[in-house]
Amino acid sequence: MTRGEGRLFDGYMAVDWSASGTPKTGPDSIWISFRAPGDSEVLENPATRAEAVDRIEALLARASGVGHRILCGFDFPFGYPAGTAQAITGEAGWTPLWRRIAALIEEGPRNSNNRFDAAAILNASFPGEGPFWGNGLKRDIAGLARTKRKEGWGESLPANARHAETQVRSAQEVWKLNGVGSVGGQALTGIAALERLRHRCGAAIWPFETLGDGTAHVFAEIYPSLLEPAPGDMPKDARQVTAVTDRLARLDAQGDLARHLAAAGAMPLAVRTEEAMILGMADPEGFRSGGDTDPVIHRGDPAPLTYERDPAAIYRQSFATIEAEADLSALPEAARPLAIRLIHACGMVDVASDIRLSSGAVEAGRAAVQRAANTGTASAETLPIFCDSEMVARGIIARALPAGVSPVVTLNDTSVPDLAKRLGTTRSAAATELWRARLEGSIVAIGNAPTALFHLLEGIERGWPRPALILGFPVGFVGAAESKQALAERPHGVPFVTLLGRRGGSAMAAAAVNALTLGLGGDGT
């Protein structure tokens, strides 16, 4: 699918971030609004930053899998006043500072983090108390004051405010870590998260980087308070991110979003290389009102919408359409239900020609499930289905799993970040190390990270236990095609199903598992 004429993006995301130290939903927590082509808004409220990043990454991977480009707005500062990077890292510019922050910030699986201690370490690069302030912990932290320093701003310290805060007066300073309106903790935890995420999904960071060849996702700093959210019963944060994605979509449809992005070119060099800016701050009134004209003109009362409402009928018609339109003749009979579910998950019948599987792969997977069904109990796991992301696990239809068969995700295990550092690889790859003890005879479903598949293959070739089946569907532009080619061609001796090329994703990996447990039945409820 191609984006509409004149549009820069196919979809829009807005994220209201939180530095909370415990899992939290509702007001003052993380909210994600996502609008994809032809879809209604997806509004989610993950309880932790780890869950939020996994969900954002999954949404972007799915978009990449179908050639869509997403503009993602994040409600925290992307930079610090000019001179901060030089003082802390010895280098000018945003990239060394982002790397330094990402190296310092540690996140636990339930939102615990070390932002106050990290700020104290950063303060040590400056004379005296340093610019970060607002220790919100009960214990004292050497190098992090509880109150704001009164002197030195713009002299021995960087300025108190970025250019952005001088233009948007209600925006808070980046140094404040605690108290009403504090965004300093959000900036530290948010920048650390985006530094890792941008490398995994190949995103460009605006305004620091160009928009590239028109295919890369773009991350931008937003300030939802520039817009007035619609009234409603939902928390204000939720209504604000909804207002942002609606505004971005309207601006892009009217051809005005490009002007707001291009405004970075007229900003001071420090803004473009270190401080960052808020999308829309160069023309707040135009950002608020631009794109208000609805391009669709309705005349008279619209005709009633006619559509299928019966879920069982929807599945029957979908599968029948796929069987009529897709060429499955090259696939063995046992693999055709799996191929149909893969096509159903992505909507593209041409993927049938890119499916590759070893002889007897589907039978091997079904046999593993059947063995577990014959021996498993509700209290004892007999067959783990190892998933590289929460998105894969959540797409597996739980009611179809026999007792003792369950999805297992180790990505958010507390040991994984340190393990990844020690191994010099991604968290997704490091997480596969935790599968090893139970890998023998298991099912592996990879729908996100090529590095997870590469690392698994390396382990098996070094003598790791062998799973009963590998379902390899990583998606993206860096390593996805290569990892699946390796799965299909290397002599690892493990039954496999994969999809050659860049396409794939969590939905397809989950669909492959569902084909093993359900075939083409059992969905219509």
Short mmCIF file of C-alpha atoms in Angstrom, two decimals:
data_model
loop_
_atom_site.label_atom_id
_atom_site.label_comp_id
_atom_site.label_asym_id
_atom_site.label_seq_id
_atom_site.Cartn_x
_atom_site.Cartn_y
_atom_site.Cartn_z
CA MET A 1 0.00 0.00 0.00
CA THR A 2 1.32 3.50 -0.85
CA ARG A 3 0.60 6.63 1.14
CA GLY A 4 -1.90 9.18 -0.16
CA GLU A 5 -0.78 11.77 -2.69
CA GLY A 6 1.39 14.42 -1.07
CA ARG A 7 1.59 12.70 2.30
CA LEU A 8 4.92 12.22 4.00
CA PHE A 9 3.73 9.38 6.24
CA ASP A 10 1.37 6.42 6.23
CA GLY A 11 0.59 6.47 9.93
CA TYR A 12 1.00 8.52 13.08
CA MET A 13 1.82 7.70 16.70
CA ALA A 14 1.82 9.86 19.82
CA VAL A 15 3.27 8.67 23.13
CA ASP A 16 2.69 10.34 26.49
CA TRP A 17 5.69 9.11 28.50
CA SER A 18 6.11 8.51 32.23
CA ALA A 19 9.12 8.09 34.51
CA SER A 20 7.06 6.32 37.19
CA GLY A 21 9.04 3.92 39.36
CA THR A 22 6.19 1.39 39.62
CA PRO A 23 3.70 -0.10 37.12
CA LYS A 24 0.96 2.45 36.53
CA THR A 25 -2.09 2.88 34.31
CA GLY A 26 -4.75 5.56 34.08
CA PRO A 27 -3.99 9.26 34.64
CA ASP A 28 -0.32 10.32 34.59
CA SER A 29 0.88 7.09 33.00
CA ILE A 30 2.00 6.05 29.52
CA TRP A 31 -0.56 6.40 26.74
CA ILE A 32 -0.02 5.43 23.10
CA SER A 33 -2.26 6.58 20.25
CA PHE A 34 -1.62 4.97 16.85
CA ARG A 35 -3.37 5.64 13.55
CA ALA A 36 -2.55 3.41 10.60
CA PRO A 37 -3.84 3.68 7.03
CA GLY A 38 -7.51 2.77 6.84
CA ASP A 39 -7.66 1.86 10.54
CA SER A 40 -9.37 3.52 13.45
CA GLU A 41 -7.23 4.75 16.32
CA VAL A 42 -5.47 2.22 18.55
CA LEU A 43 -5.29 3.65 22.08
CA GLU A 44 -3.22 1.72 24.62
CA ASN A 45 -2.14 2.26 28.22
CA PRO A 46 0.84 -0.02 29.00
CA ALA A 47 1.72 -0.24 32.67
CA THR A 48 5.50 -0.08 32.26
CA ARG A 49 8.06 1.51 29.97
CA ALA A 50 9.29 -1.96 28.93
CA GLU A 51 5.78 -2.91 27.81
CA ALA A 52 5.44 0.40 26.00
CA VAL A 53 8.70 0.00 24.09
CA ASP A 54 7.81 -3.57 23.11
CA ARG A 55 4.42 -2.41 21.86
CA ILE A 56 5.85 0.56 19.96
CA GLU A 57 8.47 -1.68 18.38
CA ALA A 58 5.84 -4.22 17.38
CA LEU A 59 3.62 -1.56 15.78
CA LEU A 60 6.57 -0.15 13.84
CA ALA A 61 7.70 -3.62 12.76
CA ARG A 62 4.23 -4.40 11.48
CA ALA A 63 4.20 -1.11 9.58
CA SER A 64 7.63 -1.81 8.10
CA GLY A 65 6.45 -5.23 7.03
CA VAL A 66 3.89 -3.68 4.69
CA GLY A 67 6.05 -0.75 3.58
CA HIS A 68 4.47 1.90 5.78
CA ARG A 69 6.28 4.88 7.26
CA ILE A 70 5.22 6.20 10.68
CA LEU A 71 5.75 9.59 12.34
CA CYS A 72 6.12 9.00 16.07
CA GLY A 73 5.80 11.84 18.55
CA PHE A 74 7.12 11.47 22.11
CA ASP A 75 6.14 13.81 24.93
CA PHE A 76 9.56 14.45 26.47
CA PRO A 77 12.57 16.63 25.58
CA PHE A 78 14.95 15.12 23.03
CA GLY A 79 17.87 17.34 24.06
CA TYR A 80 19.50 19.65 26.58
CA PRO A 81 20.68 23.27 26.45
CA ALA A 82 23.72 23.95 24.25
CA GLY A 83 27.02 22.82 25.72
CA THR A 84 25.62 19.96 27.78
CA ALA A 85 26.95 17.22 25.50
CA GLN A 86 30.44 18.74 25.41
CA ALA A 87 30.56 19.04 29.19
CA ILE A 88 29.37 15.49 29.85
CA THR A 89 30.94 13.50 27.00
CA GLY A 90 33.74 15.70 25.70
CA GLU A 91 32.03 15.73 22.30
CA ALA A 92 29.51 18.13 20.80
CA GLY A 93 26.15 17.04 19.44
CA TRP A 94 23.25 14.85 20.45
CA THR A 95 24.56 11.38 19.58
CA PRO A 96 27.30 11.07 22.24
CA LEU A 97 24.92 12.39 24.90
CA TRP A 98 22.17 9.96 23.93
CA ARG A 99 24.69 7.11 24.06
CA ARG A 100 25.90 8.22 27.49
CA ILE A 101 22.38 8.47 28.89
CA ALA A 102 21.43 5.05 27.49
CA ALA A 103 24.54 3.54 29.07
CA LEU A 104 23.66 4.99 32.48
CA ILE A 105 19.91 4.42 32.71
CA GLU A 106 18.94 0.99 34.02
CA GLU A 107 15.35 -0.23 33.84
CA GLY A 108 13.77 -3.06 35.81
CA PRO A 109 10.85 -5.09 34.43
CA ARG A 110 8.36 -3.39 36.76
CA ASN A 111 9.37 0.21 36.04
CA SER A 112 12.11 0.48 38.66
CA ASN A 113 14.90 2.72 37.35
CA ASN A 114 18.00 4.57 38.48
CA ARG A 115 17.27 7.99 36.98
CA PHE A 116 18.17 9.93 40.14
CA ASP A 117 21.52 8.16 40.56
CA ALA A 118 22.21 8.55 36.84
CA ALA A 119 21.54 12.29 37.11
CA ALA A 120 24.03 12.52 39.98
CA ILE A 121 26.67 10.85 37.81
CA LEU A 122 25.95 13.31 34.99
CA ASN A 123 26.17 16.21 37.46
CA ALA A 124 29.74 15.19 38.30
CA SER A 125 30.80 16.57 34.90
CA PHE A 126 29.99 20.10 36.08
CA PRO A 127 31.42 22.32 38.83
CA GLY A 128 29.57 22.39 42.12
CA GLU A 129 26.17 20.78 42.32
CA GLY A 130 25.58 20.46 38.56
CA PRO A 131 22.41 21.35 36.63
CA PHE A 132 20.20 18.32 37.42
CA TRP A 133 18.14 18.77 40.57
CA GLY A 134 15.12 17.31 42.37
CA ASN A 135 16.14 14.14 44.21
CA GLY A 136 12.78 12.44 44.69
CA LEU A 137 14.02 9.54 46.83
CA LYS A 138 13.96 9.30 50.62
CA ARG A 139 17.70 8.64 50.72
CA ASP A 140 20.16 11.42 50.00
CA ILE A 141 22.21 11.11 46.82
CA ALA A 142 25.65 12.67 46.70
CA GLY A 143 25.75 15.08 43.77
CA LEU A 144 21.98 15.50 43.35
CA ALA A 145 20.35 18.32 45.29
CA ARG A 146 16.69 18.35 46.26
CA THR A 147 16.31 22.01 45.31
CA LYS A 148 17.34 24.08 42.32
CA ARG A 149 20.72 25.75 42.14
CA LYS A 150 20.33 29.54 42.19
CA GLU A 151 23.40 30.66 40.26
CA GLY A 152 25.75 29.60 37.48
CA TRP A 153 23.10 29.11 34.76
CA GLY A 154 24.55 30.10 31.39
CA GLU A 155 28.00 30.55 32.96
CA SER A 156 29.58 27.59 34.76
CA LEU A 157 26.48 25.59 33.79
CA PRO A 158 24.51 25.36 30.56
CA ALA A 159 21.45 27.60 30.29
CA ASN A 160 18.46 26.79 32.45
CA ALA A 161 16.20 26.43 29.39
CA ARG A 162 16.48 25.30 25.81
CA HIS A 163 15.38 27.52 22.94
CA ALA A 164 12.20 25.41 22.88
CA GLU A 165 11.22 26.43 26.41
CA THR A 166 11.68 30.11 25.51
CA GLN A 167 9.24 29.67 22.63
CA VAL A 168 6.68 27.49 24.45
CA ARG A 169 6.49 29.18 27.82
CA SER A 170 4.46 26.49 29.57
CA ALA A 171 7.05 23.80 28.78
CA GLN A 172 9.13 22.76 31.79
CA GLU A 173 12.93 22.84 32.11
CA VAL A 174 14.80 19.60 31.42
CA TRP A 175 16.86 19.65 34.62
CA LYS A 176 13.94 19.20 37.04
CA LEU A 177 13.59 15.57 38.14
CA ASN A 178 10.88 15.75 40.78
CA GLY A 179 7.76 17.73 41.60
CA VAL A 180 4.79 19.04 39.63
CA GLY A 181 5.55 19.29 35.92
CA SER A 182 8.97 17.68 36.16
CA VAL A 183 10.10 16.35 32.79
CA GLY A 184 13.73 15.63 33.63
CA GLY A 185 13.07 12.02 34.59
CA GLN A 186 10.96 11.50 31.48
CA ALA A 187 13.78 12.90 29.34
CA LEU A 188 16.41 10.59 30.87
CA THR A 189 14.33 7.41 30.69
CA GLY A 190 12.82 8.39 27.33
CA ILE A 191 16.10 9.22 25.61
CA ALA A 192 17.60 5.96 26.88
CA ALA A 193 14.66 4.02 25.45
CA LEU A 194 14.76 5.79 22.08
CA GLU A 195 18.53 5.42 21.75
CA ARG A 196 18.05 1.65 21.86
CA LEU A 197 14.84 1.63 19.82
CA ARG A 198 16.10 3.84 16.99
CA HIS A 199 18.86 1.38 16.17
CA ARG A 200 16.50 -1.59 16.20
CA CYS A 201 13.96 -0.02 13.85
CA GLY A 202 16.20 2.31 11.82
CA ALA A 203 14.30 5.49 12.75
CA ALA A 204 15.46 9.03 12.01
CA ILE A 205 15.49 11.51 14.92
CA TRP A 206 14.03 14.93 14.04
CA PRO A 207 15.34 17.63 13.92
CA PHE A 208 18.84 16.17 14.31
CA GLU A 209 18.66 13.97 11.22
CA THR A 210 17.21 14.42 7.76
CA LEU A 211 14.07 12.55 6.81
CA GLY A 212 16.15 10.32 4.55
CA ASP A 213 14.79 8.62 1.47
CA GLY A 214 11.17 8.83 2.56
CA THR A 215 10.93 5.32 3.98
CA ALA A 216 12.38 5.49 7.51
CA HIS A 217 10.14 6.00 10.51
CA VAL A 218 10.69 9.39 12.17
CA PHE A 219 10.79 10.16 15.91
CA ALA A 220 9.95 13.73 16.93
CA GLU A 221 9.50 15.61 20.20
CA ILE A 222 5.91 16.72 20.80
CA TYR A 223 4.18 18.86 23.40
CA PRO A 224 0.52 17.75 23.51
CA SER A 225 -0.47 20.86 25.48
CA LEU A 226 -0.11 22.82 22.23
CA LEU A 227 -3.50 21.31 21.38
CA GLU A 228 -6.82 21.36 23.19
CA PRO A 229 -8.05 17.77 23.65
CA ALA A 230 -11.65 16.89 23.02
CA PRO A 231 -13.81 16.63 26.15
CA GLY A 232 -14.57 13.15 27.43
CA ASP A 233 -14.37 10.68 30.28
CA MET A 234 -10.91 9.36 29.42
CA PRO A 235 -7.87 10.74 31.30
CA LYS A 236 -6.49 13.95 29.87
CA ASP A 237 -3.27 12.18 28.79
CA ALA A 238 -5.29 9.77 26.64
CA ARG A 239 -7.33 12.54 25.06
CA GLN A 240 -4.17 14.54 24.38
CA VAL A 241 -2.36 11.80 22.45
CA THR A 242 -5.54 11.20 20.47
CA ALA A 243 -5.63 14.91 19.62
CA VAL A 244 -2.00 14.78 18.48
CA THR A 245 -2.38 11.84 16.09
CA ASP A 246 -5.56 13.36 14.70
CA ARG A 247 -3.77 16.68 14.14
CA LEU A 248 -0.73 15.05 12.51
CA ALA A 249 -2.95 13.07 10.15
CA ARG A 250 -4.93 16.17 9.18
CA LEU A 251 -1.82 18.30 8.67
CA ASP A 252 -0.25 15.64 6.47
CA ALA A 253 -3.45 15.16 4.46
CA GLN A 254 -3.55 18.91 3.77
CA GLY A 255 0.15 19.04 2.85
CA ASP A 256 1.03 21.28 5.80
CA LEU A 257 3.00 18.84 7.96
CA ALA A 258 6.06 19.25 5.73
CA ARG A 259 6.17 22.97 6.58
CA HIS A 260 6.31 22.28 10.31
CA LEU A 261 9.08 19.72 9.84
CA ALA A 262 11.02 22.04 7.52
CA ALA A 263 10.91 24.79 10.16
CA ALA A 264 13.92 23.13 11.80
CA GLY A 265 16.12 24.47 9.00
CA ALA A 266 15.58 28.04 10.19
CA MET A 267 16.47 27.26 13.81
CA PRO A 268 19.85 28.03 15.44
CA LEU A 269 22.55 25.42 14.89
CA ALA A 270 22.42 24.34 18.54
CA VAL A 271 18.74 23.47 18.17
CA ARG A 272 19.40 21.35 15.09
CA THR A 273 22.38 19.51 16.56
CA GLU A 274 21.89 19.27 20.32
CA GLU A 275 18.88 20.95 21.91
CA ALA A 276 16.07 19.58 19.68
CA MET A 277 12.72 21.34 19.28
CA ILE A 278 9.03 20.71 19.73
CA LEU A 279 7.16 19.84 16.54
CA GLY A 280 4.86 22.79 15.82
CA MET A 281 6.61 25.33 18.06
CA ALA A 282 7.70 27.52 15.12
CA ASP A 283 4.04 28.20 14.32
CA PRO A 284 1.87 27.05 17.23
CA GLU A 285 -1.28 28.67 15.88
CA GLY A 286 -0.80 27.05 12.48
CA PHE A 287 -0.13 23.72 14.17
CA ARG A 288 -3.35 24.04 16.17
CA SER A 289 -5.56 25.12 13.28
CA GLY A 290 -3.88 23.70 10.18
CA GLY A 291 -5.64 20.79 8.51
CA ASP A 292 -8.97 21.56 10.13
CA THR A 293 -10.73 21.37 6.79
CA ASP A 294 -12.00 17.86 6.32
CA PRO A 295 -11.02 16.73 2.79
CA VAL A 296 -14.07 14.46 2.65
CA ILE A 297 -17.28 16.36 1.89
CA HIS A 298 -20.55 14.72 2.95
CA ARG A 299 -23.80 15.74 1.29
CA GLY A 300 -27.02 14.65 2.89
CA ASP A 301 -27.45 11.72 5.24
CA PRO A 302 -24.98 8.91 4.55
CA ALA A 303 -26.29 5.51 3.56
CA PRO A 304 -26.18 2.88 6.33
CA LEU A 305 -22.95 0.89 6.45
CA THR A 306 -23.35 -2.71 5.33
CA TYR A 307 -20.78 -5.21 6.56
CA GLU A 308 -20.43 -8.75 7.88
CA ARG A 309 -20.86 -8.96 11.66
CA ASP A 310 -20.73 -12.72 12.27
CA PRO A 311 -17.16 -13.62 13.34
CA ALA A 312 -17.42 -17.21 12.13
CA ALA A 313 -18.64 -16.03 8.74
CA ILE A 314 -15.82 -13.49 8.53
CA TYR A 315 -13.23 -16.23 9.05
CA ARG A 316 -14.92 -18.57 6.56
CA GLN A 317 -15.08 -15.90 3.89
CA SER A 318 -11.50 -14.78 4.56
CA PHE A 319 -10.09 -18.29 4.28
CA ALA A 320 -12.20 -19.00 1.19
CA THR A 321 -10.92 -15.82 -0.48
CA ILE A 322 -7.33 -16.78 0.27
CA GLU A 323 -7.81 -20.28 -1.13
CA ALA A 324 -9.33 -18.79 -4.28
CA GLU A 325 -6.67 -16.14 -4.85
CA ALA A 326 -3.42 -17.61 -3.51
CA ASP A 327 -1.31 -20.13 -5.38
CA LEU A 328 -0.54 -22.78 -2.77
CA SER A 329 0.30 -25.52 -5.26
CA ALA A 330 4.02 -25.55 -4.41
CA LEU A 331 3.34 -26.29 -0.75
CA PRO A 332 2.70 -29.73 0.73
CA GLU A 333 -0.89 -30.39 1.75
CA ALA A 334 -0.06 -30.34 5.47
CA ALA A 335 1.40 -26.84 5.17
CA ARG A 336 -1.53 -25.20 3.39
CA PRO A 337 -3.59 -24.32 6.51
CA LEU A 338 -0.47 -22.68 7.94
CA ALA A 339 0.08 -20.74 4.70
CA ILE A 340 -3.55 -19.59 4.72
CA ARG A 341 -3.21 -18.29 8.27
CA LEU A 342 0.01 -16.46 7.37
CA ILE A 343 -1.74 -14.77 4.46
CA HIS A 344 -4.74 -13.98 6.66
CA ALA A 345 -2.40 -12.29 9.18
CA CYS A 346 -0.90 -9.90 6.62
CA GLY A 347 -3.51 -9.60 3.85
CA MET A 348 -1.04 -10.34 1.04
CA VAL A 349 -1.65 -13.47 -1.03
CA ASP A 350 1.72 -13.18 -2.78
CA VAL A 351 3.62 -14.23 0.36
CA ALA A 352 2.74 -17.83 -0.53
CA SER A 353 5.61 -17.91 -3.02
CA ASP A 354 8.11 -16.87 -0.33
CA ILE A 355 7.19 -19.49 2.26
CA ARG A 356 9.96 -22.00 2.87
CA LEU A 357 9.79 -25.03 5.14
CA SER A 358 11.74 -28.18 5.77
CA SER A 359 10.27 -31.57 4.98
CA GLY A 360 7.79 -32.60 7.66
CA ALA A 361 8.07 -29.30 9.55
CA VAL A 362 4.35 -28.81 10.14
CA GLU A 363 3.94 -32.44 11.18
CA ALA A 364 6.84 -32.04 13.64
CA GLY A 365 5.18 -29.03 15.24
CA ARG A 366 1.80 -30.72 15.51
CA ALA A 367 3.41 -33.83 16.96
CA ALA A 368 5.10 -31.73 19.66
CA VAL A 369 1.76 -30.16 20.58
CA GLN A 370 0.07 -33.56 20.63
CA ARG A 371 2.75 -35.07 22.87
CA ALA A 372 2.27 -32.22 25.30
CA ALA A 373 -1.50 -32.64 25.16
CA ASN A 374 -1.14 -36.32 26.05
CA THR A 375 1.12 -35.70 29.04
CA GLY A 376 0.53 -32.13 30.20
CA THR A 377 -1.41 -30.83 33.15
CA ALA A 378 -2.59 -27.36 34.02
CA SER A 379 0.01 -27.13 36.78
CA ALA A 380 3.03 -28.39 34.84
CA GLU A 381 4.50 -26.96 31.65
CA THR A 382 5.43 -29.71 29.19
CA LEU A 383 5.86 -27.64 26.01
CA PRO A 384 7.12 -24.06 26.09
CA ILE A 385 6.50 -21.95 22.99
CA PHE A 386 9.44 -19.54 23.12
CA CYS A 387 8.52 -16.11 21.70
CA ASP A 388 10.94 -13.27 21.03
CA SER A 389 8.39 -10.59 21.98
CA GLU A 390 5.24 -10.09 24.00
CA MET A 391 3.41 -9.27 20.77
CA VAL A 392 3.97 -12.79 19.45
CA ALA A 393 2.81 -14.37 22.70
CA ARG A 394 -0.33 -12.25 22.83
CA GLY A 395 -1.29 -13.20 19.28
CA ILE A 396 -1.36 -16.91 20.14
CA ILE A 397 -4.94 -18.06 20.79
CA ALA A 398 -4.66 -19.25 24.37
CA ARG A 399 -7.87 -21.28 24.46
CA ALA A 400 -6.48 -23.51 21.70
CA LEU A 401 -3.43 -24.52 23.73
CA PRO A 402 -3.59 -27.88 25.52
CA ALA A 403 -2.82 -28.04 29.22
CA GLY A 404 0.91 -27.72 29.78
CA VAL A 405 1.52 -25.74 26.58
CA SER A 406 2.23 -22.05 27.11
CA PRO A 407 4.01 -19.11 25.45
CA VAL A 408 7.23 -18.03 27.16
CA VAL A 409 8.81 -14.57 26.73
CA THR A 410 12.17 -13.87 28.38
CA LEU A 411 12.87 -10.48 26.81
CA ASN A 412 11.95 -8.56 29.96
CA ASP A 413 13.79 -10.80 32.41
CA THR A 414 15.87 -8.61 34.72
CA SER A 415 19.08 -10.42 33.76
CA VAL A 416 18.75 -9.68 30.04
CA PRO A 417 20.16 -6.10 29.85
CA ASP A 418 23.40 -7.09 31.59
CA LEU A 419 23.59 -10.29 29.57
CA ALA A 420 23.22 -8.30 26.35
CA LYS A 421 26.04 -5.97 27.38
CA ARG A 422 28.29 -8.89 28.26
CA LEU A 423 27.60 -10.65 24.96
CA GLY A 424 27.77 -7.44 22.94
CA THR A 425 24.42 -8.02 21.28
CA THR A 426 20.77 -6.99 21.45
CA ARG A 427 18.41 -7.75 24.33
CA SER A 428 16.35 -9.89 21.95
CA ALA A 429 19.36 -12.05 21.11
CA ALA A 430 20.51 -12.26 24.72
CA ALA A 431 17.03 -13.34 25.81
CA THR A 432 17.37 -16.54 23.77
CA GLU A 433 20.16 -17.61 26.14
CA LEU A 434 17.46 -18.10 28.78
CA TRP A 435 15.66 -20.61 26.54
CA ARG A 436 18.52 -23.09 26.52
CA ALA A 437 17.56 -25.23 29.53
CA ARG A 438 14.09 -25.96 28.10
CA LEU A 439 14.83 -25.71 24.40
CA GLU A 440 14.85 -29.45 23.68
CA GLY A 441 11.61 -30.41 21.90
CA SER A 442 10.10 -26.93 22.28
CA ILE A 443 8.55 -24.69 19.64
CA VAL A 444 10.23 -21.36 18.84
CA ALA A 445 8.24 -18.49 17.31
CA ILE A 446 10.27 -15.43 16.28
CA GLY A 447 8.30 -12.54 14.78
CA ASN A 448 10.35 -9.48 15.54
CA ALA A 449 14.12 -9.53 15.97
CA PRO A 450 16.51 -10.93 13.34
CA THR A 451 19.26 -10.99 15.98
CA ALA A 452 17.21 -13.42 18.06
CA LEU A 453 17.06 -15.85 15.13
CA PHE A 454 20.75 -15.42 14.30
CA HIS A 455 21.75 -16.02 17.93
CA LEU A 456 19.51 -19.07 18.22
CA LEU A 457 21.02 -20.60 15.07
CA GLU A 458 24.54 -19.91 16.36
CA GLY A 459 23.68 -21.60 19.65
CA ILE A 460 22.19 -24.68 17.99
CA GLU A 461 25.25 -25.00 15.76
CA ARG A 462 27.42 -24.85 18.90
CA GLY A 463 25.49 -27.71 20.48
CA TRP A 464 22.44 -26.18 22.17
CA PRO A 465 19.44 -28.50 22.59
CA ARG A 466 17.28 -28.66 19.50
CA PRO A 467 13.66 -27.47 19.41
CA ALA A 468 10.98 -29.48 17.67
CA LEU A 469 10.26 -26.60 15.29
CA ILE A 470 11.46 -23.05 14.54
CA LEU A 471 8.89 -20.62 13.16
CA GLY A 472 11.10 -17.81 11.83
CA PHE A 473 9.32 -14.59 10.84
CA PRO A 474 11.52 -11.62 11.88
CA VAL A 475 10.63 -8.44 10.01
CA GLY A 476 12.47 -5.34 8.88
CA PHE A 477 15.27 -3.95 6.78
CA VAL A 478 18.42 -4.92 8.69
CA GLY A 479 19.10 -8.62 9.02
CA ALA A 480 15.55 -9.91 8.59
CA ALA A 481 16.00 -11.38 5.12
CA GLU A 482 19.49 -12.62 5.96
CA SER A 483 18.47 -14.36 9.19
CA LYS A 484 15.63 -16.20 7.46
CA GLN A 485 17.91 -17.17 4.56
CA ALA A 486 20.29 -18.64 7.14
CA LEU A 487 17.43 -20.56 8.75
CA ALA A 488 16.45 -21.99 5.37
CA GLU A 489 19.95 -22.87 4.15
CA ARG A 490 22.27 -23.70 7.04
CA PRO A 491 22.64 -27.35 8.14
CA HIS A 492 21.26 -26.94 11.67
CA GLY A 493 19.01 -29.99 11.40
CA VAL A 494 15.93 -28.41 13.03
CA PRO A 495 12.52 -28.44 11.30
CA PHE A 496 11.56 -24.90 10.30
CA VAL A 497 9.00 -22.68 8.60
CA THR A 498 9.97 -19.21 7.40
CA LEU A 499 9.13 -16.42 4.96
CA LEU A 500 11.96 -15.20 2.75
CA GLY A 501 12.61 -11.48 2.40
CA ARG A 502 11.90 -8.49 4.60
CA ARG A 503 8.28 -9.29 5.36
CA GLY A 504 7.22 -11.06 8.52
CA GLY A 505 6.16 -9.86 11.94
CA SER A 506 4.65 -10.88 15.24
CA ALA A 507 1.19 -11.43 13.79
CA MET A 508 2.56 -13.94 11.29
CA ALA A 509 4.61 -15.80 13.90
CA ALA A 510 1.54 -16.08 16.13
CA ALA A 511 -0.58 -17.16 13.15
CA ALA A 512 1.87 -19.99 12.45
CA VAL A 513 1.47 -21.24 16.03
CA ASN A 514 -2.31 -20.99 15.75
CA ALA A 515 -2.18 -23.08 12.59
CA LEU A 516 -0.48 -25.87 14.54
CA THR A 517 -3.11 -25.85 17.30
CA LEU A 518 -6.26 -24.92 15.35
CA GLY A 519 -5.67 -25.61 11.69
CA LEU A 520 -8.34 -23.48 10.00
CA GLY A 521 -10.98 -23.88 12.68
CA GLY A 522 -11.94 -22.55 16.05
CA ASP A 523 -11.70 -18.78 15.50
CA GLY A 524 -15.28 -17.73 14.98
CA THR A 525 -16.27 -16.65 18.46
#
